[in-house]
Short mmCIF file of C-alpha atoms and ligand atoms in Angstrom, two decimals:
data_model
loop_
_atom_site.label_atom_id
_atom_site.label_comp_id
_atom_site.label_asym_id
_atom_site.label_seq_id
_atom_site.Cartn_x
_atom_site.Cartn_y
_atom_site.Cartn_z
CA MET A 1 96.37 78.03 65.06
CA LYS A 2 100.15 77.19 64.86
CA ILE A 3 102.07 80.36 64.94
CA THR A 4 105.28 80.14 62.48
CA LYS A 5 106.01 84.02 61.82
CA ILE A 6 105.55 87.03 64.20
CA CYS A 7 106.40 90.47 63.78
CA CYS A 8 107.15 92.88 66.54
CA ILE A 9 106.47 96.62 66.02
CA GLY A 10 108.96 98.68 68.07
CA ALA A 11 112.60 97.44 68.78
CA GLY A 12 113.01 99.52 71.94
CA TYR A 13 113.76 98.28 75.37
CA VAL A 14 110.94 95.96 75.20
CA GLY A 15 110.85 94.69 71.67
CA GLY A 16 113.94 93.81 71.42
CA PRO A 17 114.67 91.68 74.44
CA THR A 18 111.51 90.18 74.39
CA MET A 19 111.66 89.03 70.58
CA ALA A 20 115.26 87.90 71.04
CA VAL A 21 114.13 85.37 73.86
CA ILE A 22 111.02 84.48 71.94
CA ALA A 23 113.54 83.58 68.96
CA GLN A 24 115.88 81.74 70.99
CA LYS A 25 113.41 79.77 72.44
CA CYS A 26 111.09 78.97 69.51
CA PRO A 27 113.61 78.47 66.49
CA HIS A 28 110.64 77.24 64.83
CA ILE A 29 109.26 80.63 64.79
CA GLN A 30 110.56 83.33 62.35
CA VAL A 31 110.49 86.99 64.81
CA THR A 32 110.97 90.04 62.81
CA VAL A 33 111.49 93.23 64.78
CA VAL A 34 110.82 96.50 62.88
CA ASP A 35 111.14 100.12 63.75
CA LEU A 36 110.78 103.27 62.06
CA ASN A 37 113.93 104.45 63.34
CA GLU A 38 116.72 103.26 60.76
CA GLN A 39 119.80 103.96 63.08
CA ARG A 40 118.20 101.79 66.04
CA ILE A 41 117.82 99.02 63.56
CA ALA A 42 121.14 99.39 61.99
CA ASP A 43 122.53 99.07 65.63
CA TRP A 44 120.66 95.85 66.23
CA ASN A 45 122.05 94.76 62.95
CA ASP A 46 125.53 95.64 63.82
CA PRO A 47 127.85 92.56 63.00
CA ASN A 48 129.39 92.83 66.64
CA PRO A 49 126.80 91.96 68.72
CA GLU A 50 128.31 94.13 71.76
CA ASN A 51 127.20 97.05 69.86
CA ILE A 52 123.38 96.48 70.01
CA PRO A 53 121.37 99.60 70.95
CA ILE A 54 120.38 98.22 74.42
CA TYR A 55 122.59 97.12 77.24
CA GLU A 56 121.38 94.08 78.82
CA PRO A 57 123.12 91.68 80.68
CA GLY A 58 122.81 88.17 78.69
CA LEU A 59 121.22 89.84 75.74
CA SER A 60 123.95 89.98 73.30
CA GLU A 61 124.84 86.44 73.65
CA ILE A 62 121.29 85.47 72.94
CA VAL A 63 121.16 87.99 69.81
CA ALA A 64 124.47 86.55 68.49
CA GLU A 65 122.65 82.86 68.63
CA ALA A 66 119.39 83.85 67.22
CA ARG A 67 119.93 86.73 64.50
CA GLY A 68 119.80 85.69 61.14
CA ARG A 69 118.71 82.32 61.86
CA ASN A 70 115.12 83.20 63.07
CA LEU A 71 115.63 86.41 64.58
CA PHE A 72 115.71 89.44 62.14
CA PHE A 73 115.91 93.38 62.56
CA SER A 74 114.25 95.47 59.56
CA THR A 75 113.02 98.84 58.60
CA ASP A 76 110.42 97.18 56.18
CA VAL A 77 107.49 97.22 58.53
CA ASP A 78 104.86 96.57 55.93
CA LYS A 79 106.29 93.39 54.63
CA ALA A 80 107.05 92.30 58.39
CA ILE A 81 102.99 92.87 58.84
CA ASP A 82 101.93 91.24 55.66
CA GLU A 83 104.08 87.81 56.38
CA ALA A 84 103.05 87.37 60.26
CA GLN A 85 100.16 85.44 61.68
CA MET A 86 100.84 87.53 65.13
CA ILE A 87 101.63 91.15 65.25
CA PHE A 88 102.95 92.52 68.95
CA ILE A 89 102.83 96.20 69.14
CA SER A 90 105.67 97.30 71.42
CA VAL A 91 106.06 100.91 70.92
CA ASN A 92 106.16 103.67 73.50
CA THR A 93 103.61 105.15 74.80
CA PRO A 94 104.95 108.35 76.86
CA THR A 95 102.93 110.89 78.80
CA LYS A 96 101.18 113.23 76.44
CA THR A 97 102.90 116.66 76.40
CA TYR A 98 100.10 118.33 74.30
CA GLY A 99 96.52 118.80 74.55
CA LYS A 100 94.01 117.20 76.41
CA GLY A 101 95.29 115.33 79.31
CA LYS A 102 99.04 116.87 78.92
CA GLY A 103 101.44 115.63 81.48
CA MET A 104 99.33 112.83 83.17
CA ALA A 105 97.69 110.76 80.14
CA ALA A 106 99.31 108.25 77.70
CA ASP A 107 100.01 109.47 74.30
CA LEU A 108 98.52 106.94 72.09
CA LYS A 109 99.50 108.38 68.85
CA TYR A 110 102.09 105.83 67.90
CA ILE A 111 99.57 102.98 68.94
CA GLU A 112 97.26 104.47 66.94
CA LEU A 113 99.44 104.70 63.67
CA CYS A 114 100.57 101.02 64.39
CA ALA A 115 96.89 100.01 64.36
CA ARG A 116 96.23 102.10 60.86
CA GLN A 117 99.32 100.54 59.43
CA ILE A 118 98.28 96.96 60.05
CA ALA A 119 94.54 97.54 58.73
CA ARG A 120 96.10 98.83 55.51
CA VAL A 121 98.68 95.92 54.95
CA ALA A 122 96.76 93.15 56.14
CA LYS A 123 94.95 90.72 53.39
CA GLN A 124 94.67 88.03 56.01
CA ASN A 125 93.41 87.24 59.54
CA LYS A 126 96.03 88.58 62.01
CA ILE A 127 96.22 88.09 65.83
CA VAL A 128 97.28 91.67 67.18
CA VAL A 129 99.25 91.46 70.82
CA GLU A 130 99.38 94.57 73.01
CA LYS A 131 102.72 94.61 74.35
CA SER A 132 103.05 98.26 75.24
CA THR A 133 101.51 99.49 78.77
CA LEU A 134 98.16 100.84 77.98
CA PRO A 135 95.49 102.67 79.44
CA VAL A 136 92.28 99.96 80.29
CA ARG A 137 90.10 99.50 77.53
CA THR A 138 92.65 100.71 74.50
CA ALA A 139 91.91 97.36 72.81
CA GLU A 140 88.64 98.64 72.07
CA ALA A 141 90.08 101.53 70.30
CA ILE A 142 92.35 99.56 68.34
CA LYS A 143 89.42 96.92 67.44
CA SER A 144 87.65 99.73 66.13
CA ILE A 145 90.46 101.08 63.81
CA LEU A 146 91.22 97.70 62.44
CA ASP A 147 87.58 96.63 61.38
CA ASN A 148 86.80 100.05 60.20
CA THR A 149 89.79 100.81 58.26
CA GLY A 150 90.81 97.12 57.30
CA ASN A 151 90.37 95.23 54.38
CA GLY A 152 87.76 92.94 55.70
CA VAL A 153 90.20 90.47 57.42
CA GLN A 154 89.55 89.25 61.01
CA PHE A 155 91.65 90.43 63.51
CA GLN A 156 91.84 89.23 67.28
CA ILE A 157 93.21 91.81 69.99
CA LEU A 158 95.18 90.07 72.93
CA SER A 159 96.41 92.17 75.69
CA ASN A 160 99.80 90.60 76.73
CA PRO A 161 101.66 93.53 79.10
CA GLU A 162 105.42 92.72 79.68
CA PHE A 163 106.74 92.72 83.36
CA LEU A 164 110.30 92.56 82.65
CA ALA A 165 112.52 95.02 84.31
CA GLU A 166 115.49 96.67 83.12
CA GLY A 167 118.92 95.35 84.03
CA THR A 168 117.47 92.18 84.60
CA ALA A 169 115.49 91.65 81.39
CA VAL A 170 116.90 88.54 80.09
CA THR A 171 116.42 86.66 83.39
CA ASP A 172 112.98 88.18 83.84
CA LEU A 173 112.05 86.88 80.30
CA LEU A 174 113.61 83.75 80.80
CA ASN A 175 111.93 82.81 84.07
CA PRO A 176 108.95 85.09 84.30
CA ASP A 177 106.88 85.22 87.43
CA ARG A 178 103.86 84.86 85.16
CA ILE A 179 102.74 85.69 81.65
CA LEU A 180 99.54 87.45 81.40
CA ILE A 181 97.40 87.24 78.62
CA GLY A 182 93.87 89.04 78.18
CA GLY A 183 91.58 88.14 75.22
CA ASP A 184 87.73 87.83 74.17
CA THR A 185 86.07 85.13 75.75
CA THR A 186 84.54 84.36 72.38
CA GLU A 187 85.79 81.29 70.28
CA GLU A 188 87.73 83.16 68.13
CA GLY A 189 89.32 84.72 71.16
CA GLU A 190 89.85 81.67 72.93
CA GLU A 191 91.68 80.08 69.90
CA ALA A 192 93.88 83.56 69.90
CA ILE A 193 94.65 83.14 73.35
CA ASN A 194 95.79 79.52 72.66
CA ALA A 195 98.13 80.35 69.91
CA LEU A 196 100.00 82.97 72.26
CA VAL A 197 99.92 80.44 75.11
CA ASP A 198 101.43 78.13 72.74
CA VAL A 199 104.55 80.22 72.09
CA TYR A 200 105.60 80.84 75.53
CA SER A 201 104.65 77.06 76.71
CA ASN A 202 108.12 76.48 74.77
CA TRP A 203 109.85 77.76 77.72
CA VAL A 204 107.05 78.84 80.51
CA SER A 205 105.22 76.42 82.60
CA ARG A 206 101.50 76.29 81.94
CA ASP A 207 100.67 76.95 85.50
CA ARG A 208 102.89 80.63 85.03
CA ILE A 209 100.80 81.42 82.21
CA LEU A 210 97.37 83.23 83.33
CA THR A 211 94.57 84.07 81.21
CA THR A 212 92.14 86.75 81.81
CA ASN A 213 89.62 89.15 79.77
CA VAL A 214 91.40 91.87 77.75
CA TRP A 215 90.21 94.71 80.41
CA SER A 216 91.56 93.14 83.44
CA SER A 217 94.81 92.04 81.78
CA GLU A 218 95.34 95.86 80.65
CA LEU A 219 94.52 97.36 84.29
CA SER A 220 96.78 94.70 85.71
CA LYS A 221 99.73 95.98 84.08
CA LEU A 222 99.04 99.75 85.53
CA THR A 223 98.25 98.11 88.86
CA ALA A 224 101.55 96.22 89.03
CA ASN A 225 103.56 99.12 88.60
CA ALA A 226 101.72 101.16 91.09
CA PHE A 227 102.11 98.77 93.70
CA LEU A 228 105.73 98.63 93.00
CA ALA A 229 106.08 102.33 93.08
CA GLN A 230 103.87 102.62 95.88
CA ARG A 231 106.50 100.63 98.03
CA ILE A 232 109.41 102.73 97.21
CA SER A 233 107.49 105.94 98.00
CA SER A 234 106.18 104.36 101.16
CA ILE A 235 109.82 103.53 102.32
CA ASN A 236 110.88 106.60 101.07
CA ALA A 237 108.68 108.45 103.10
CA MET A 238 109.61 106.61 106.45
CA SER A 239 113.25 107.61 105.33
CA GLU A 240 112.76 111.23 105.93
CA LEU A 241 111.27 110.16 109.31
CA CYS A 242 114.08 108.07 110.19
CA GLU A 243 116.52 111.04 109.55
CA LYS A 244 114.72 113.09 111.77
CA THR A 245 114.34 110.35 114.49
CA GLY A 246 117.37 108.53 114.97
CA ALA A 247 116.06 105.38 113.52
CA ASP A 248 117.87 103.99 110.44
CA VAL A 249 115.67 103.23 107.50
CA ASN A 250 117.82 99.98 106.21
CA GLU A 251 117.09 98.39 109.85
CA VAL A 252 113.23 99.22 109.49
CA ALA A 253 113.16 97.63 105.91
CA ARG A 254 114.81 94.62 107.06
CA ALA A 255 112.28 94.30 110.10
CA ILE A 256 109.11 94.84 108.16
CA GLY A 257 110.40 92.94 105.15
CA MET A 258 110.74 89.77 107.37
CA ASP A 259 106.94 89.65 107.93
CA SER A 260 105.85 87.40 105.51
CA ARG A 261 102.81 89.55 104.50
CA ILE A 262 104.98 92.43 103.54
CA GLY A 263 108.28 90.77 101.79
CA PRO A 264 111.62 91.78 101.72
CA LYS A 265 111.66 93.16 98.02
CA PHE A 266 111.30 96.61 96.68
CA LEU A 267 112.11 98.15 100.26
CA LYS A 268 115.34 99.83 99.35
CA ALA A 269 115.16 103.79 100.17
CA SER A 270 116.60 105.81 97.33
CA VAL A 271 117.03 108.72 95.99
CA GLY A 272 113.70 108.13 94.11
CA PHE A 273 112.72 105.88 91.57
CA GLY A 274 113.28 106.77 87.78
CA GLY A 275 112.74 104.68 84.58
CA SER A 276 110.35 105.11 81.73
CA CYS A 277 107.56 103.37 83.48
CA PHE A 278 106.69 103.84 86.86
CA GLN A 279 105.51 107.75 86.92
CA LYS A 280 104.24 107.37 83.31
CA ASP A 281 101.91 104.46 84.35
CA ILE A 282 100.78 106.21 87.73
CA LEU A 283 99.97 109.52 85.89
CA ASN A 284 98.04 107.44 83.50
CA LEU A 285 96.29 105.57 86.31
CA VAL A 286 95.39 108.96 87.94
CA TYR A 287 93.78 110.19 84.68
CA ILE A 288 91.74 107.44 84.00
CA ALA A 289 90.45 107.34 87.63
CA LYS A 290 89.95 111.13 87.09
CA SER A 291 88.14 110.76 84.00
CA TYR A 292 85.67 108.25 85.74
CA GLY A 293 85.26 110.69 88.23
CA LEU A 294 87.09 108.87 90.97
CA ASN A 295 88.99 111.61 92.65
CA GLU A 296 89.91 109.75 96.05
CA VAL A 297 91.26 106.89 93.76
CA ALA A 298 93.17 109.48 91.59
CA ASP A 299 94.53 111.45 94.68
CA TYR A 300 95.49 108.18 96.27
CA TRP A 301 97.77 107.17 93.57
CA GLU A 302 99.14 110.82 92.86
CA GLN A 303 100.56 110.86 96.16
CA VAL A 304 102.99 108.16 94.81
CA ILE A 305 104.52 110.64 92.48
CA ILE A 306 104.38 113.66 94.96
CA MET A 307 106.62 111.66 97.24
CA ASN A 308 108.94 110.62 94.65
CA ASP A 309 109.13 114.25 93.42
CA HIS A 310 109.62 115.42 97.23
CA GLN A 311 112.67 112.86 97.59
CA LYS A 312 114.45 113.97 94.55
CA ARG A 313 114.17 117.51 95.90
CA ARG A 314 114.96 116.58 99.39
CA PHE A 315 118.37 114.99 98.02
CA SER A 316 119.88 117.95 96.15
CA ASN A 317 118.69 120.42 99.03
CA LYS A 318 120.38 118.10 101.40
CA ILE A 319 123.50 118.31 99.45
CA VAL A 320 123.31 122.28 99.11
CA GLN A 321 122.61 122.67 102.93
CA THR A 322 125.17 120.46 104.20
CA LEU A 323 127.64 122.23 101.48
CA TYR A 324 127.26 125.51 103.89
CA ASN A 325 124.29 126.61 101.86
CA THR A 326 126.10 127.22 98.70
CA VAL A 327 127.34 124.95 95.96
CA ALA A 328 128.26 127.86 93.65
CA ASP A 329 131.54 126.88 91.40
CA LYS A 330 131.65 123.57 93.83
CA LYS A 331 132.65 120.29 91.95
CA ILE A 332 129.92 117.76 92.77
CA THR A 333 130.80 114.24 91.34
CA PHE A 334 128.01 112.03 90.21
CA LEU A 335 128.89 108.24 90.57
CA GLY A 336 126.10 106.97 87.86
CA TRP A 337 123.44 108.71 85.87
CA ALA A 338 121.23 105.63 84.82
CA PHE A 339 117.96 105.08 86.73
CA LYS A 340 119.33 101.97 87.73
CA LYS A 341 122.44 99.56 87.51
CA ASP A 342 123.24 97.19 84.73
CA THR A 343 121.54 99.63 82.10
CA ASN A 344 122.17 102.29 79.69
CA ASP A 345 118.84 103.75 79.90
CA THR A 346 118.57 107.10 81.70
CA ARG A 347 114.68 107.79 81.35
CA GLU A 348 113.32 109.82 84.16
CA SER A 349 116.84 108.90 86.12
CA ALA A 350 116.76 110.78 89.58
CA ALA A 351 120.15 111.70 88.46
CA ILE A 352 118.85 114.23 85.94
CA TYR A 353 116.73 116.29 88.27
CA VAL A 354 119.12 116.50 91.07
CA ALA A 355 121.72 117.70 88.50
CA ASP A 356 119.23 120.22 87.22
CA ASP A 357 118.63 121.54 90.72
CA LEU A 358 122.34 121.76 91.59
CA ILE A 359 123.17 123.32 88.30
CA ASN A 360 120.53 125.94 89.00
CA GLU A 361 122.75 126.68 92.23
CA GLN A 362 125.46 126.95 90.28
CA ALA A 363 127.39 123.95 91.04
CA LYS A 364 129.63 122.20 88.45
CA ILE A 365 128.85 118.36 87.99
CA SER A 366 131.39 115.94 86.97
CA VAL A 367 130.05 112.44 86.16
CA PHE A 368 130.94 108.98 85.82
CA ASP A 369 128.65 106.10 84.57
CA PRO A 370 129.86 102.97 82.96
CA LYS A 371 127.27 102.76 80.51
CA VAL A 372 125.86 106.36 79.47
CA SER A 373 127.72 108.58 77.06
CA LYS A 374 127.99 112.45 77.56
CA ASN A 375 125.83 113.28 74.88
CA LYS A 376 122.78 111.03 76.27
CA MET A 377 123.30 113.31 79.67
CA LEU A 378 123.00 116.31 77.85
CA ASN A 379 120.04 115.67 76.08
CA ASP A 380 118.29 114.49 79.43
CA LEU A 381 119.15 118.05 80.80
CA ASP A 382 117.91 119.64 77.61
CA TYR A 383 114.81 118.08 77.87
CA LEU A 384 113.89 119.74 81.03
CA GLU A 385 114.31 122.60 79.36
CA THR A 386 115.35 124.97 82.30
CA ARG A 387 118.09 126.55 80.81
CA ILE A 388 119.55 126.76 77.28
CA SER A 389 121.76 124.19 76.29
CA GLN A 390 125.37 126.08 76.35
CA GLU A 391 124.70 126.16 80.10
CA ASN A 392 124.35 122.85 80.36
CA ILE A 393 127.57 121.90 78.41
CA ASP A 394 129.36 124.55 80.60
CA ALA A 395 128.08 122.71 83.90
CA LEU A 396 128.66 119.29 82.91
CA SER A 397 131.65 117.45 82.66
CA VAL A 398 132.06 113.71 81.88
CA PHE A 399 134.82 111.17 82.80
CA GLU A 400 135.57 107.68 81.51
CA ASN A 401 136.86 106.57 85.03
CA ALA A 402 135.59 107.50 88.51
CA TYR A 403 138.93 108.46 90.08
CA GLU A 404 139.28 111.11 87.63
CA ALA A 405 135.74 112.28 88.16
CA CYS A 406 136.55 112.56 91.75
CA LYS A 407 139.74 114.50 91.73
CA GLY A 408 139.26 117.99 93.29
CA ALA A 409 135.58 117.41 94.23
CA HIS A 410 133.83 118.72 97.00
CA ALA A 411 131.36 116.35 97.35
CA ILE A 412 130.37 112.80 95.67
CA ALA A 413 126.60 111.71 95.15
CA ILE A 414 125.99 107.97 94.47
CA LEU A 415 123.03 108.30 91.78
CA THR A 416 123.03 104.64 90.45
CA GLU A 417 123.71 101.30 92.43
CA TRP A 418 126.38 99.92 90.00
CA ASP A 419 128.04 97.32 92.01
CA GLU A 420 131.31 98.70 90.62
CA PHE A 421 131.07 101.78 92.97
CA THR A 422 131.30 99.61 96.12
CA THR A 423 134.84 98.09 95.34
CA TYR A 424 136.52 101.23 94.70
CA ASP A 425 139.61 102.35 96.74
CA TRP A 426 138.04 105.14 98.59
CA LYS A 427 141.16 106.27 100.57
CA LYS A 428 142.60 107.07 97.18
CA ILE A 429 139.43 108.95 96.61
CA TYR A 430 139.29 110.88 99.66
CA ASP A 431 143.24 111.96 99.18
CA SER A 432 142.48 113.35 96.07
CA MET A 433 139.22 115.81 97.02
CA HIS A 434 138.64 119.06 98.90
CA LYS A 435 138.03 118.89 102.70
CA PRO A 436 135.93 118.35 104.42
CA ALA A 437 134.91 115.44 101.54
CA PHE A 438 131.43 114.81 101.78
CA VAL A 439 129.81 111.77 100.51
CA PHE A 440 125.91 111.63 99.95
CA ASP A 441 124.71 107.98 99.14
CA GLY A 442 121.51 108.22 97.30
CA ARG A 443 121.52 104.21 97.27
CA ASN A 444 122.68 103.23 100.59
CA ILE A 445 125.34 100.88 98.64
CA LEU A 446 128.30 102.07 100.65
CA ASN A 447 129.90 101.44 104.30
CA ALA A 448 129.21 104.29 106.03
CA LYS A 449 131.55 103.21 108.88
CA GLN A 450 134.69 102.40 106.60
CA LEU A 451 134.14 105.88 104.95
CA GLU A 452 133.80 107.45 107.95
CA SER A 453 136.75 105.99 109.26
CA ILE A 454 138.82 107.41 106.41
CA GLY A 455 137.78 110.75 106.82
CA PHE A 456 134.51 111.23 104.79
CA VAL A 457 131.37 113.05 105.81
CA TYR A 458 128.83 110.42 105.18
CA ASN A 459 125.21 110.81 104.30
CA GLY A 460 123.17 108.07 103.29
CA ILE A 461 119.02 107.98 102.76
CA GLY A 462 117.31 107.48 105.87
CA SER A 463 119.77 107.50 108.77
P1 NAD B 1 111.27 102.25 73.79
O1 NAD B 1 111.15 104.07 73.42
O2 NAD B 1 112.38 101.78 74.02
O3 NAD B 1 110.95 101.51 71.94
C1 NAD B 1 109.72 101.99 71.14
C2 NAD B 1 110.33 101.93 69.86
O4 NAD B 1 109.07 101.70 68.87
C3 NAD B 1 111.23 103.07 69.50
O5 NAD B 1 112.28 102.62 68.91
C4 NAD B 1 110.33 104.05 68.12
O6 NAD B 1 111.24 104.01 67.28
C5 NAD B 1 109.44 102.60 68.01
N1 NAD B 1 108.10 103.29 66.98
C6 NAD B 1 107.18 103.93 67.47
N2 NAD B 1 106.10 104.15 66.61
C7 NAD B 1 106.63 103.33 65.68
C8 NAD B 1 105.75 103.04 64.37
N3 NAD B 1 104.50 103.63 64.39
N4 NAD B 1 106.23 102.15 63.64
C9 NAD B 1 107.50 101.40 63.85
N5 NAD B 1 108.09 101.58 65.24
C10 NAD B 1 107.71 102.52 65.89
O7 NAD B 1 110.13 102.01 74.26
P2 NAD B 1 110.22 100.71 75.16
O8 NAD B 1 110.56 100.94 76.66
O9 NAD B 1 110.66 99.44 74.68
O10 NAD B 1 108.45 100.53 76.01
C11 NAD B 1 107.82 100.29 74.90
C12 NAD B 1 106.38 99.91 75.88
O11 NAD B 1 106.60 98.87 76.62
C13 NAD B 1 105.91 101.16 76.44
O12 NAD B 1 104.19 101.06 76.42
C14 NAD B 1 106.41 100.70 77.62
O13 NAD B 1 105.30 101.35 78.90
C15 NAD B 1 106.21 99.30 77.71
N6 NAD B 1 106.90 98.57 78.88
C16 NAD B 1 108.36 99.14 78.98
C17 NAD B 1 109.15 98.56 79.95
C18 NAD B 1 110.77 98.84 80.10
O14 NAD B 1 110.95 98.48 80.91
N7 NAD B 1 111.09 99.89 79.41
C19 NAD B 1 108.79 97.34 80.70
C20 NAD B 1 107.35 96.82 80.51
C21 NAD B 1 106.63 97.59 79.70
C1 UDX B 2 109.38 98.36 86.31
C2 UDX B 2 108.75 97.30 86.97
O1 UDX B 2 109.55 96.71 87.81
C3 UDX B 2 108.54 96.18 85.81
O2 UDX B 2 108.06 95.20 86.36
C4 UDX B 2 108.02 96.78 84.49
O3 UDX B 2 107.88 95.97 83.74
C5 UDX B 2 108.49 98.28 84.30
O4 UDX B 2 108.87 98.97 85.32
P1 UDX B 2 112.39 99.23 85.82
O5 UDX B 2 111.61 100.61 85.75
O6 UDX B 2 112.90 98.59 84.60
O7 UDX B 2 110.75 98.14 85.84
O8 UDX B 2 113.03 98.78 86.89
P2 UDX B 2 112.88 98.60 88.60
O9 UDX B 2 113.55 97.59 89.01
O10 UDX B 2 111.25 98.42 88.94
O11 UDX B 2 113.42 99.48 89.19
C6 UDX B 2 112.94 101.19 88.77
C7 UDX B 2 113.14 102.12 90.01
O12 UDX B 2 113.07 102.15 91.04
C8 UDX B 2 114.56 102.50 89.79
O13 UDX B 2 115.25 104.03 89.58
C9 UDX B 2 115.13 101.82 90.98
O14 UDX B 2 116.57 102.19 91.31
C10 UDX B 2 114.12 102.21 91.94
N1 UDX B 2 113.91 101.30 93.15
C11 UDX B 2 113.58 100.01 92.80
C12 UDX B 2 114.30 101.61 94.49
O15 UDX B 2 114.65 102.89 94.47
N2 UDX B 2 113.99 100.97 95.54
C13 UDX B 2 113.82 99.69 95.36
O16 UDX B 2 113.45 99.17 96.31
C14 UDX B 2 113.61 99.23 93.88
#
């Protein structure tokens, strides 16, 4: 089957960039991205491509090129489903906040709604592609809904997990390490797999397109995220030991990373990993293992999260202890709020948890982040529900400029590794602060020696 019309349900951090790149690379395919969120779609359609709702380097240029040509953003979900031969489901699959599996399992209600809507609308055979990250064997449930509530048309379900990382989404999509496609081993299943392989082959070489059965594909996504997060928790565990022993975690990471079996990537000690994926996907993995009675497997992976929570708490404790065991009414400036650089996404950012701890200690937090608005920060804090909103509003001030944010501060905490932080005039910042002036570098991006020569008391992670 030659695909000429694609629909993607979910115009978020995955659906938006992924479909923009497919549209750019496949001008012969009409790509329509749909979402229930009217504001989000309006933002994707903003005449100025700089105002699209997701900040990713290089994305606005691609949207500018393809939008209106073969890339469309719409709230008319039924129409897009009806017209497309291939439908990507790219909706959110957050951790459940209620009922069975609360706090662990993935909430599949949005997935189920999509499946029911596709079943209701589809009058011709469709290929349904799971782009969202899903528990292993979800395709079975989707197939059952489609077959039992549909209009008698045939559905093929493919699993095609997305491996892009935020902040590098465009380069990851243009030049992926691999594309993974899982499908049925039947003749129809293979036909569907080939149809999706053909789409990607427009810019990805065939030897990077891996095909497997559906269950392997679904589980590979959870496994990849678990392995990546595990490396961070492993180096973060070592960072605490380094602080006790005089070893330097950056030196340890370099030394072990040169072992070709270990490799140098993802060994950066930090205040803890954030983002919408790692925690959610590992909790989901733990839940799945437990539901099969595999308690040792579950405990093994849960430790990655326990270590990450410990690392965030350890960072805020260290700030309090170093500031003479009290931060009440002290101004602590956060540089960075996003969960990593080059994104405006703040989901599960370590900054939220550190701020929450320090506000509980009655500190005043001032923040500068190049891409995150005050409203978003307040929503993040309110989401934790540790106190009423007004207290967060009183405790948090947000600045458009780092120098202003640092004026009169007792300490600076680096929460995101934005490149611009390394280019600042740190002497000027030092002169504007209370003394002794402390820096807590949660990303190990600043030059400790240089800061110490200015007069700062510098605290990195793991040294
Ligand atoms: P997101 O919250 O940014 O976007 C999801 C969108 O789906 C929202 O705009 C929401 O309004 C929309 N939606 C929900 N239900 C809908 C429905 N029934 N009809 C129409 N629209 C609906 O989420 P995201 O970050 O793009 O993640 C989507 C999926 O991709 C998740 O399963 C996630 O685990 C996975 N994933 C995310 C990343 C990442 O870096 N963010 C990377 C790989 C995989
Ligand atoms: C992750 C996966 O990398 C990606 O493949 C998947 O599709 C989605 O989840 P993302 O969460 O967007 O991507 O960013 P990632 O680069 O993995 O960073 C996640 C968190 O780990 C960030 O908070 C980052 O700062 C932190 N991190 C990363 C470290 O603390 N140390 C490292 O060495 C690497």
